[in-house]
Tab-separated table of N, CA, C and O in Angstrom:
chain	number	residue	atom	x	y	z
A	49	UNK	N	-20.422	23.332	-33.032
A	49	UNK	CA	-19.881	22.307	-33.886
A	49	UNK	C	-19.819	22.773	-35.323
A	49	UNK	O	-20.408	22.220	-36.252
A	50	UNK	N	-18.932	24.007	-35.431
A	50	UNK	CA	-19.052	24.604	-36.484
A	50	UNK	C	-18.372	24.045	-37.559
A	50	UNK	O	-18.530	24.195	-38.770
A	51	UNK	N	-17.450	23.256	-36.801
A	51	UNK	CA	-16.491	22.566	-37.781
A	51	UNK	C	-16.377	21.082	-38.126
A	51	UNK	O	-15.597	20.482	-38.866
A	52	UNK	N	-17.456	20.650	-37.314
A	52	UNK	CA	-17.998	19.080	-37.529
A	52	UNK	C	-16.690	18.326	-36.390
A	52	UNK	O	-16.180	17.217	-36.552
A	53	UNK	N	-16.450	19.106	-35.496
A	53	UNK	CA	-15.419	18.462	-34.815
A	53	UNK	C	-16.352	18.249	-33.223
A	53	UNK	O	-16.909	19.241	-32.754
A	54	UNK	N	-16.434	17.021	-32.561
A	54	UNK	CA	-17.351	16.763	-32.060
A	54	UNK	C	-16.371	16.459	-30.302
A	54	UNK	O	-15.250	15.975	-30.454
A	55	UNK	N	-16.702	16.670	-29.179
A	55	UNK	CA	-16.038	16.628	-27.948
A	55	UNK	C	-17.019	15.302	-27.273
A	55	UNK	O	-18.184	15.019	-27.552
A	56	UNK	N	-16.041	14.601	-26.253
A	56	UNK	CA	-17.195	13.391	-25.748
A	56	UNK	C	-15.955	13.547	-24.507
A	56	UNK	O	-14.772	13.846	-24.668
A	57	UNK	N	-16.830	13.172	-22.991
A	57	UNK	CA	-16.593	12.578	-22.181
A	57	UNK	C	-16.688	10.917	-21.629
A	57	UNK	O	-17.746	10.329	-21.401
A	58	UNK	N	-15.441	10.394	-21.495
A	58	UNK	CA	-15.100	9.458	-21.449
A	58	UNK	C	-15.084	9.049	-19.411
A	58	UNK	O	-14.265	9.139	-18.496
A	59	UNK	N	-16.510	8.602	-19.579
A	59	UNK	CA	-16.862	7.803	-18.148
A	59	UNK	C	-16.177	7.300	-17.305
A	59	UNK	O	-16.227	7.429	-16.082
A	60	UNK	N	-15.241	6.466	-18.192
A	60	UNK	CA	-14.257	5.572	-17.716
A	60	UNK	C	-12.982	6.041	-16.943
A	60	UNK	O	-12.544	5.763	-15.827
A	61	UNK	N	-12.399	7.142	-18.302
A	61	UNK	CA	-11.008	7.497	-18.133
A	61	UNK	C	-11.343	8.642	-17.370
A	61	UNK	O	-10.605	8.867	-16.411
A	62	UNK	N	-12.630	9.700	-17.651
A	62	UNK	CA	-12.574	10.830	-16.615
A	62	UNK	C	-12.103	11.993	-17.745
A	62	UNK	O	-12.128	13.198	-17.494
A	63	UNK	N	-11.768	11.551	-18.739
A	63	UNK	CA	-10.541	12.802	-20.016
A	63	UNK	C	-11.770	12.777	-21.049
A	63	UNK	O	-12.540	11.906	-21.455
A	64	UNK	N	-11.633	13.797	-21.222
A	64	UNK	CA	-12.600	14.225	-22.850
A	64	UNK	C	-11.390	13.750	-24.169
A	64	UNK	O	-10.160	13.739	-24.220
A	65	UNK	N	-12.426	13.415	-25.070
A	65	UNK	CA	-11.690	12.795	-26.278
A	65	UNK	C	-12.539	13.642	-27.234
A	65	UNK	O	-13.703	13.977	-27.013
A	66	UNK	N	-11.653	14.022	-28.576
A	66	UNK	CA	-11.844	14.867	-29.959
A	66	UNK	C	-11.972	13.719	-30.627
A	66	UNK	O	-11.042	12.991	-30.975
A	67	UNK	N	-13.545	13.480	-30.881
A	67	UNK	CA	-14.117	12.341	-31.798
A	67	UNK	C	-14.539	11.307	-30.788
A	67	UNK	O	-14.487	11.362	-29.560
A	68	UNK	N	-14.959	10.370	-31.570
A	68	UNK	CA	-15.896	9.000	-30.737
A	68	UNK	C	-14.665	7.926	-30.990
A	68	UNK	O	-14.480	7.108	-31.891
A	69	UNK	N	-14.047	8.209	-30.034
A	69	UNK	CA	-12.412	7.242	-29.518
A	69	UNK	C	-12.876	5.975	-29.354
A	69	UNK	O	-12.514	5.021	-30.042
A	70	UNK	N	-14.003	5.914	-28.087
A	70	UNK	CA	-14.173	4.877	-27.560
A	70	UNK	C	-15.345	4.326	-27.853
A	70	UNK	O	-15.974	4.595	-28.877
A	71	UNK	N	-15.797	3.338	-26.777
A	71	UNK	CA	-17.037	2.574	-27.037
A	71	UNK	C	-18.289	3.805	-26.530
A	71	UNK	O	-17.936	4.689	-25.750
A	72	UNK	N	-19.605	3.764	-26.997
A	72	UNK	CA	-20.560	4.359	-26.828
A	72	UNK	C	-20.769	4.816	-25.698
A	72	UNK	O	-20.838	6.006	-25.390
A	73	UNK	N	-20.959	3.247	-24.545
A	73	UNK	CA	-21.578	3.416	-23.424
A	73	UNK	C	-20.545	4.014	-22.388
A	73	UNK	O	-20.879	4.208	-21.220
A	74	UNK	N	-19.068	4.344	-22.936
A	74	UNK	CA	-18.469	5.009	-21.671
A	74	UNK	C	-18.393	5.938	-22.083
A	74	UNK	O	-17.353	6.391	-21.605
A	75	UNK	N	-19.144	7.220	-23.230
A	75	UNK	CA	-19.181	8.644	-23.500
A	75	UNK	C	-20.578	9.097	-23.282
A	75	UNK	O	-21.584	8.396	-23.389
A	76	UNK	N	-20.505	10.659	-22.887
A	76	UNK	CA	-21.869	10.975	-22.753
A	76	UNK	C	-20.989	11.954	-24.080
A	76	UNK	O	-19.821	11.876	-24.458
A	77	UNK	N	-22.042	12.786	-24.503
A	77	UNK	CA	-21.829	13.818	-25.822
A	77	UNK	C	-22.601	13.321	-27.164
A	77	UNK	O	-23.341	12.376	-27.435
A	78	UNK	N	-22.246	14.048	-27.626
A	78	UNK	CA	-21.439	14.742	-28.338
A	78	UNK	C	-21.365	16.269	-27.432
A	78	UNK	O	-22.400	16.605	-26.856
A	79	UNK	N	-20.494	16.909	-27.355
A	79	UNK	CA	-20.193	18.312	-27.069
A	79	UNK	C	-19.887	18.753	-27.940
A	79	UNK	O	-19.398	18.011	-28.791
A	80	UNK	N	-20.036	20.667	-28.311
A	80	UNK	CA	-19.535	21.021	-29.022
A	80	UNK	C	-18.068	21.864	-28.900
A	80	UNK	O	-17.470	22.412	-29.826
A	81	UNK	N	-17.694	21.803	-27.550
A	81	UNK	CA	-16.472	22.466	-27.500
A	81	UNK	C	-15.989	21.129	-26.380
A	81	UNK	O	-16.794	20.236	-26.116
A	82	UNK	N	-14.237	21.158	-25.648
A	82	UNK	CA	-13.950	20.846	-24.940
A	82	UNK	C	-14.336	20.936	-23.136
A	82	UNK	O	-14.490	20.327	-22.077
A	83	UNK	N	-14.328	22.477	-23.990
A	83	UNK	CA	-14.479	22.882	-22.184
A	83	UNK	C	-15.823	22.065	-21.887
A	83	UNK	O	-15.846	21.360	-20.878
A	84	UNK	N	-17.317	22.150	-23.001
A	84	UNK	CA	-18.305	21.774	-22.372
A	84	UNK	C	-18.332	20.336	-22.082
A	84	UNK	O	-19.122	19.835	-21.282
A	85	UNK	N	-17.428	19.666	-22.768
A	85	UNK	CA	-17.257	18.052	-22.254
A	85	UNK	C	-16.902	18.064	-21.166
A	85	UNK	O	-17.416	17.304	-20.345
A	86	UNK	N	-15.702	19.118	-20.757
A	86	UNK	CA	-15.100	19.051	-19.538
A	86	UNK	C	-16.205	18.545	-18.443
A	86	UNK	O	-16.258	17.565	-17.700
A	87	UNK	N	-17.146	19.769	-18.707
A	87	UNK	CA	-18.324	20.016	-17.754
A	87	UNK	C	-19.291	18.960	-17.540
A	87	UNK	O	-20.029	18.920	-16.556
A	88	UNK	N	-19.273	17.903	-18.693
A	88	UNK	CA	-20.695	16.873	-18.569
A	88	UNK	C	-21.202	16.540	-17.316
A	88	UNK	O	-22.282	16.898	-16.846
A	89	UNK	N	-20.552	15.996	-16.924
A	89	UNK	CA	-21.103	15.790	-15.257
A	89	UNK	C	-21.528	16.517	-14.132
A	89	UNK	O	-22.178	15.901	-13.288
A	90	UNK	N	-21.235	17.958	-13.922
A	90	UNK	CA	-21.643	18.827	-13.658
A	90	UNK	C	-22.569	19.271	-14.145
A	90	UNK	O	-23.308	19.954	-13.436
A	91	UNK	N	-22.918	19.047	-15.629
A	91	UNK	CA	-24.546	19.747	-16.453
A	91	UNK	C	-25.439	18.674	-16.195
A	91	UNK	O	-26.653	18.767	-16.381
A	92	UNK	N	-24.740	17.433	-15.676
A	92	UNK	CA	-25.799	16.465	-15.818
A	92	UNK	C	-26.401	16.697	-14.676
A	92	UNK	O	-27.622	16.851	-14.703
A	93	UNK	N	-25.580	16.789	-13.219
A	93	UNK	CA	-26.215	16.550	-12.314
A	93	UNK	C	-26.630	17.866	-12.017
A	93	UNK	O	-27.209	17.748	-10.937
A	94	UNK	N	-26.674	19.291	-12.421
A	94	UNK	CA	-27.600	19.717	-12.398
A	94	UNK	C	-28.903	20.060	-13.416
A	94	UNK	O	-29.902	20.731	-13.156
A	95	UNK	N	-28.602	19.477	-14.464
A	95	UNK	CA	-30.105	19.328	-14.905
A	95	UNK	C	-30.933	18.005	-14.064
A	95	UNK	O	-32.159	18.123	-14.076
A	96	UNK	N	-30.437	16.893	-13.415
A	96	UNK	CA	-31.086	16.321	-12.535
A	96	UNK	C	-31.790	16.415	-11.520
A	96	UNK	O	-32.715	15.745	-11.061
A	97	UNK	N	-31.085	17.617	-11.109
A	97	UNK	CA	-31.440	18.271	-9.665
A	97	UNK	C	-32.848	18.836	-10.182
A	97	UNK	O	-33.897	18.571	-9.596
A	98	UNK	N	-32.769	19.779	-11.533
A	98	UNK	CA	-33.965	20.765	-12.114
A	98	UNK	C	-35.145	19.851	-12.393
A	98	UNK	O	-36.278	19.996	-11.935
A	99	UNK	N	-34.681	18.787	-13.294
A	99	UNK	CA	-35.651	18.034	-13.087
A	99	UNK	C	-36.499	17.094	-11.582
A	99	UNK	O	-37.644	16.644	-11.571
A	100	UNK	N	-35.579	17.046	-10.584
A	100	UNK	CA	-36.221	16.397	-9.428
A	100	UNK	C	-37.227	17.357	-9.144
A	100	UNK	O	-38.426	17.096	-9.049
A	101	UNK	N	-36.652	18.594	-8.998
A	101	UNK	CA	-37.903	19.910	-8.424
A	101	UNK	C	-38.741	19.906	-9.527
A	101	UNK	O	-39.869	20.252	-9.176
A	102	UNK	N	-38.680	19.696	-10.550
A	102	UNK	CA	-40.150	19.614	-11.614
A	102	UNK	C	-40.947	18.476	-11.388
A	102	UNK	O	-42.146	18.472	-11.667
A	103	UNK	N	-40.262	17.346	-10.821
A	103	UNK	CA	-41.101	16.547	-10.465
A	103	UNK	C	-41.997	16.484	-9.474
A	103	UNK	O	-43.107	15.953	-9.509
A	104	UNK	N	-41.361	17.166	-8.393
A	104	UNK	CA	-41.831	17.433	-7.110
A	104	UNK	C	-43.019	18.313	-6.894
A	104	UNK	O	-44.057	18.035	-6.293
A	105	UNK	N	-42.578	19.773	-7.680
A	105	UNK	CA	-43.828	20.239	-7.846
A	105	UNK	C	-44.884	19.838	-8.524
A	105	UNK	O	-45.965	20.154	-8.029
A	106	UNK	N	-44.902	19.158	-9.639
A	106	UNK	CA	-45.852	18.550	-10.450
A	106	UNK	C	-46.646	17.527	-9.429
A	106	UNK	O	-47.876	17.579	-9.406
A	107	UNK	N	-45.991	16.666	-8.648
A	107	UNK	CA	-46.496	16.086	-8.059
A	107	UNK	C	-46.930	16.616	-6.402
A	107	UNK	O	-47.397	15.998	-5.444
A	108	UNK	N	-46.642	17.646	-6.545
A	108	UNK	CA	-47.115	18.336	-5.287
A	108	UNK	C	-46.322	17.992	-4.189
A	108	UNK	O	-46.928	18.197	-3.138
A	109	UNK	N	-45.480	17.660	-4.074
A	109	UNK	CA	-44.292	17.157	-2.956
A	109	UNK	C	-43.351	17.885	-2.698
A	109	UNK	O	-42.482	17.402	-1.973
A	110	UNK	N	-43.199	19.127	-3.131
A	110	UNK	CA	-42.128	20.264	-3.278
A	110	UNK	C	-42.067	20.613	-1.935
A	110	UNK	O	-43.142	20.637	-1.336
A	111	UNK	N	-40.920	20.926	-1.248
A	111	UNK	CA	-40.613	21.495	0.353
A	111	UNK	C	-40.646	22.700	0.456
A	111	UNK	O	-40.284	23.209	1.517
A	112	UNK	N	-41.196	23.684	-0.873
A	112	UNK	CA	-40.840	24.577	-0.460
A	112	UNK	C	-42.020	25.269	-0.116
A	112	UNK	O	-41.952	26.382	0.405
C-alpha cells in the first residue's frame, strides 16, 4: 500500500473494489494489491484450516 491505494473484497458482489465502495460488513480488507483481494477467501479459509490444526494440537485432539 505504497500508494495509499487500498483493495477490498466485496462479499456480496464476489468483485474486488479500489477503495471502501461499499458498506463495511460486505468487505473483508483492506488489501494491498488486487490480485490479493482477489484471493481473500481462499487466505481466509486457509488460515482457518491452520488455525483448526493449532487448535487441535493444543488441545490434544490432532489425528495425526
Amino acid at each position: 500500500m505504497t500508494d495509499g491505494t487500498e483493495f477490498f473484497y466485496n462479499l456480496s458482489t464476489g468483485s474486488v473494489e479500489q477503495g471502501r465502495q461499499s458498506p463495511v460488513t460486505d468487505l473483508m480488507g483492506p488489501y494491498a494489491s488486487r490480485a490479493e483481494a482477489q484471493q481473500a477467501l481462499k487466505t481466509a479459509a486457509s488460515r482457518n484450516e491452520k488455525w483448526e490444526q493449532d487448535d487441535d494440537a493444543w488441545e490434544g485432539t490432532d489425528d495425526a
